[in-house]
Short mmCIF file of C-alpha atoms in Angstrom, two decimals:
data_model
loop_
_atom_site.label_atom_id
_atom_site.label_comp_id
_atom_site.label_asym_id
_atom_site.label_seq_id
_atom_site.Cartn_x
_atom_site.Cartn_y
_atom_site.Cartn_z
CA MET A 1 32.40 -7.20 2.48
CA SER A 2 33.25 -10.98 5.12
CA VAL A 3 36.07 -11.37 7.19
CA ALA A 4 36.73 -14.67 9.52
CA PRO A 5 36.13 -13.61 13.08
CA GLY A 6 40.35 -12.84 14.50
CA TYR A 7 41.82 -12.28 11.11
CA VAL A 8 42.82 -8.05 10.04
CA ALA A 9 40.51 -6.28 8.43
CA THR A 10 43.02 -4.72 6.30
CA LEU A 11 42.89 -8.26 4.80
CA GLY A 12 39.42 -7.84 3.79
CA ARG A 13 39.29 -4.73 2.12
CA SER A 14 42.28 -5.51 -0.18
CA VAL A 15 39.86 -7.70 -1.61
CA GLU A 16 37.81 -5.47 -1.69
CA ALA A 17 40.12 -3.44 -4.43
CA THR A 18 40.72 -6.48 -5.85
CA ARG A 19 37.34 -7.44 -6.66
CA ALA A 20 36.77 -3.56 -7.82
CA LEU A 21 40.41 -3.50 -9.78
CA PHE A 22 39.33 -6.39 -11.94
CA ALA A 23 35.01 -5.59 -11.78
CA ALA A 24 34.10 -9.25 -11.03
CA ALA A 25 31.05 -10.67 -9.39
CA ALA A 26 33.23 -11.93 -6.11
CA CYS A 27 36.92 -11.60 -5.24
CA SER A 28 38.19 -13.89 -2.28
CA VAL A 29 40.87 -15.12 0.05
CA ALA A 30 41.20 -19.03 0.90
CA LEU A 31 44.62 -19.67 3.23
CA VAL A 32 45.98 -23.37 3.75
CA GLU A 33 45.11 -24.94 6.61
CA GLU A 34 48.45 -26.27 9.66
CA ASP A 35 47.03 -30.43 8.52
CA GLY A 36 48.41 -28.50 5.47
CA ALA A 37 45.00 -30.29 3.75
CA THR A 38 41.87 -28.14 4.01
CA LEU A 39 42.07 -24.23 2.49
CA ARG A 40 40.41 -22.32 4.91
CA PHE A 41 38.07 -19.44 3.20
CA VAL A 42 38.77 -16.10 5.48
CA ALA A 43 38.06 -13.35 3.47
CA SER A 44 35.17 -12.48 0.72
CA ASP A 45 34.20 -9.22 -0.52
CA GLY A 46 30.86 -9.65 -3.53
CA ALA A 47 29.02 -12.14 -4.70
CA GLY A 48 27.82 -15.28 -2.18
CA ALA A 49 30.92 -12.91 -0.03
CA GLU A 50 28.61 -14.14 3.38
CA GLU A 51 28.31 -17.91 2.09
CA ILE A 52 31.79 -18.58 1.72
CA VAL A 53 33.70 -17.22 4.44
CA GLY A 54 33.79 -19.98 6.26
CA VAL A 55 33.82 -22.90 4.26
CA THR A 56 36.54 -25.27 4.24
CA ILE A 57 37.44 -27.10 1.26
CA PRO A 58 40.50 -30.34 0.67
CA VAL A 59 43.08 -28.32 -0.72
CA SER A 60 43.39 -31.75 -3.97
CA ARG A 61 39.38 -29.53 -5.01
CA GLY A 62 38.55 -27.45 -7.20
CA ILE A 63 40.64 -24.90 -9.06
CA ALA A 64 41.64 -22.68 -5.88
CA GLY A 65 42.51 -26.15 -4.67
CA TRP A 66 44.81 -26.63 -7.59
CA ALA A 67 46.59 -22.63 -8.38
CA ALA A 68 47.05 -24.21 -4.62
CA MET A 69 48.93 -27.39 -5.22
CA SER A 70 50.47 -26.76 -7.94
CA GLY A 71 51.93 -23.09 -6.79
CA GLN A 72 51.17 -21.96 -10.62
CA PRO A 73 48.37 -19.04 -10.95
CA ILE A 74 45.40 -20.20 -13.26
CA ALA A 75 42.36 -18.64 -14.99
CA VAL A 76 39.36 -20.52 -16.35
CA ARG A 77 37.04 -18.29 -19.03
CA ASP A 78 34.48 -21.77 -18.56
CA VAL A 79 34.26 -23.57 -15.28
CA GLN A 80 31.36 -26.03 -16.87
CA THR A 81 33.74 -28.06 -19.10
CA ASP A 82 36.82 -27.79 -16.46
CA ALA A 83 36.61 -31.28 -14.06
CA ARG A 84 38.09 -29.52 -11.61
CA PHE A 85 35.49 -26.82 -11.28
CA ALA A 86 33.03 -27.78 -7.00
CA ARG A 87 29.85 -27.21 -8.47
CA ASP A 88 28.81 -27.40 -5.46
CA VAL A 89 30.90 -25.65 -3.22
CA ALA A 90 29.82 -22.94 -5.03
CA GLU A 91 26.11 -24.07 -5.49
CA SER A 92 26.38 -23.37 -1.67
CA THR A 93 26.73 -19.42 -1.62
CA HIS A 94 24.24 -19.45 -4.15
CA TYR A 95 26.34 -17.93 -6.34
CA VAL A 96 27.59 -20.28 -9.70
CA PRO A 97 30.73 -18.01 -11.91
CA THR A 98 31.61 -18.86 -15.42
CA ALA A 99 34.72 -17.85 -15.49
CA ILE A 100 37.62 -17.77 -12.64
CA LEU A 101 40.74 -17.03 -12.20
CA ALA A 102 43.51 -17.53 -8.94
CA ALA A 103 46.50 -16.99 -8.11
CA PRO A 104 48.68 -18.32 -5.06
CA LEU A 105 49.47 -16.45 -2.21
CA LEU A 106 53.57 -17.44 -1.33
CA ASP A 107 55.70 -16.43 1.33
CA ALA A 108 59.74 -15.84 1.05
CA ASP A 109 60.47 -19.37 0.41
CA GLY A 110 57.85 -20.62 -1.89
CA GLU A 111 55.51 -21.84 0.21
CA VAL A 112 51.85 -21.59 -0.76
CA LEU A 113 49.93 -19.89 1.95
CA GLY A 114 46.81 -20.46 0.45
CA VAL A 115 44.37 -18.29 -2.68
CA ALA A 116 43.13 -15.50 -4.65
CA SER A 117 40.38 -16.04 -6.69
CA VAL A 118 38.56 -13.84 -8.64
CA LEU A 119 35.28 -14.80 -10.20
CA ASP A 120 33.24 -13.47 -13.49
CA PRO A 121 36.15 -10.86 -13.67
CA ALA A 122 34.88 -7.94 -16.58
CA VAL A 123 38.44 -8.37 -18.34
CA ASP A 124 40.36 -10.15 -21.03
CA GLN A 125 41.07 -13.66 -19.47
CA ALA A 126 42.77 -14.32 -21.86
CA SER A 127 45.70 -11.80 -21.44
CA GLU A 128 48.78 -12.56 -19.16
CA TRP A 129 48.58 -8.86 -18.53
CA THR A 130 45.52 -10.47 -15.78
CA LEU A 131 47.51 -13.08 -13.96
CA HIS A 132 50.51 -10.54 -14.05
CA VAL A 133 48.04 -8.91 -12.25
CA LEU A 134 46.40 -10.74 -9.99
CA GLY A 135 49.55 -12.64 -9.21
CA THR A 136 51.74 -9.72 -7.65
CA LEU A 137 48.13 -9.01 -5.79
CA ALA A 138 47.74 -12.29 -4.17
CA SER A 139 51.77 -11.81 -2.89
CA HIS A 140 51.42 -8.13 -1.38
CA MET A 141 48.33 -9.95 0.41
CA ALA A 142 50.81 -12.80 1.34
CA LEU A 143 52.66 -10.37 3.22
CA LEU A 144 50.18 -9.06 5.00
CA VAL A 145 49.45 -12.76 5.49
CA THR A 146 52.80 -13.54 6.74
CA ALA A 147 52.73 -10.42 8.56
CA SER A 148 49.95 -10.96 11.35
CA GLY A 149 50.91 -14.28 10.91
CA GLY A 150 47.27 -15.55 9.68
CA GLU A 151 45.68 -14.41 13.19
CA LEU A 152 45.47 -11.17 13.96
CA THR A 153 41.99 -8.83 14.43
CA GLN A 154 44.31 -5.21 15.14
CA ALA A 155 46.26 -4.30 12.30
CA ASP A 156 49.68 -2.76 13.77
CA ASP A 157 51.89 0.61 12.36
CA GLY A 158 53.32 -2.47 9.99
CA LEU A 159 49.93 -4.35 8.74
CA GLY A 160 48.42 -0.66 8.38
CA ARG A 161 51.46 0.15 6.02
CA LEU A 162 51.83 -3.17 4.04
CA GLY A 163 47.47 -2.74 3.56
CA GLY A 164 48.54 0.27 2.19
CA ASP A 165 50.78 0.22 -0.32
CA LEU A 166 47.90 -3.19 -1.72
CA LEU A 167 45.40 -0.26 -2.06
CA ARG A 168 47.60 2.41 -3.33
CA LEU A 169 48.68 -0.29 -6.13
CA VAL A 170 44.83 -0.90 -6.59
CA ALA A 171 44.11 3.05 -6.96
CA ALA A 172 46.95 3.40 -9.39
CA TRP A 173 46.66 1.26 -12.00
CA GLN A 174 42.69 1.86 -12.23
CA SER A 175 44.23 5.51 -12.57
CA SER A 176 46.41 4.11 -15.32
CA GLY A 177 42.94 2.50 -17.11
CA GLN A 178 44.81 -0.49 -16.64
CA SER A 179 42.23 -2.22 -15.14
CA SER A 180 40.56 -3.54 -18.74
CA GLY A 181 43.84 -4.72 -19.91
CA PRO A 182 45.16 -4.60 -23.21
CA SER A 183 42.30 -4.78 -25.98
CA SER A 184 39.60 -7.72 -25.75
CA GLY A 185 39.81 -10.46 -28.28
CA GLN A 186 44.19 -10.17 -28.22
CA SER A 187 46.14 -12.16 -25.61
CA SER A 188 50.15 -11.84 -25.26
CA GLY A 189 50.61 -15.09 -25.47
CA PRO A 190 49.48 -18.37 -24.12
CA SER A 191 48.67 -18.33 -19.66
CA PRO A 192 48.87 -21.24 -16.83
CA GLY A 193 44.94 -22.46 -16.46
CA ARG A 194 43.30 -22.13 -19.96
CA SER A 195 41.18 -24.15 -22.31
CA GLY A 196 42.65 -27.80 -21.09
CA GLU A 197 44.05 -27.42 -17.71
CA PRO A 198 43.24 -27.35 -14.24
CA ALA A 199 40.94 -25.13 -12.43
CA ASP A 200 38.66 -24.61 -9.46
CA GLU A 201 35.23 -22.57 -8.19
CA ARG A 202 36.74 -19.32 -6.36
#
């Protein structure tokens, strides 16, 4: 797990728990910079974690960028076929994924604070369950970011409770066996960002 200096460790633990839930190769969170035109990766766990934290990309680039600009979650099964994939950024982390899930972090007013991304999850990316769960977790991460004002090295009691809530949510899903989602090959309907829709690198 890697967290940029100045950011709450609870956010890093949330990213770590999310990666474990999806049995993914990596998971990261990028936040929108004050200029509104840039995403900065501030927390990551798994493959390329050390390399991606601190990296910035234009909000108009990549699958994460698409999720930030559209405010919608996205699932891309094969990034090599998606023109939005920022391969150069992925290569800089020494890990190039095959599939990416991404969901925006939204504040109470619906403004995009950032994006949570999951690389190569071991779940059915075609199911609505997958993006629904990631969206729920992204909402909890947004609460952490909002409560901390973005940057804070010491989480107060409120932040600790928010982080604990997210970790308990992940643990509940894991213990109930829901992390496998619908059985392979089943899909409860079309989901945003599937083949033919926009995507990004992390």
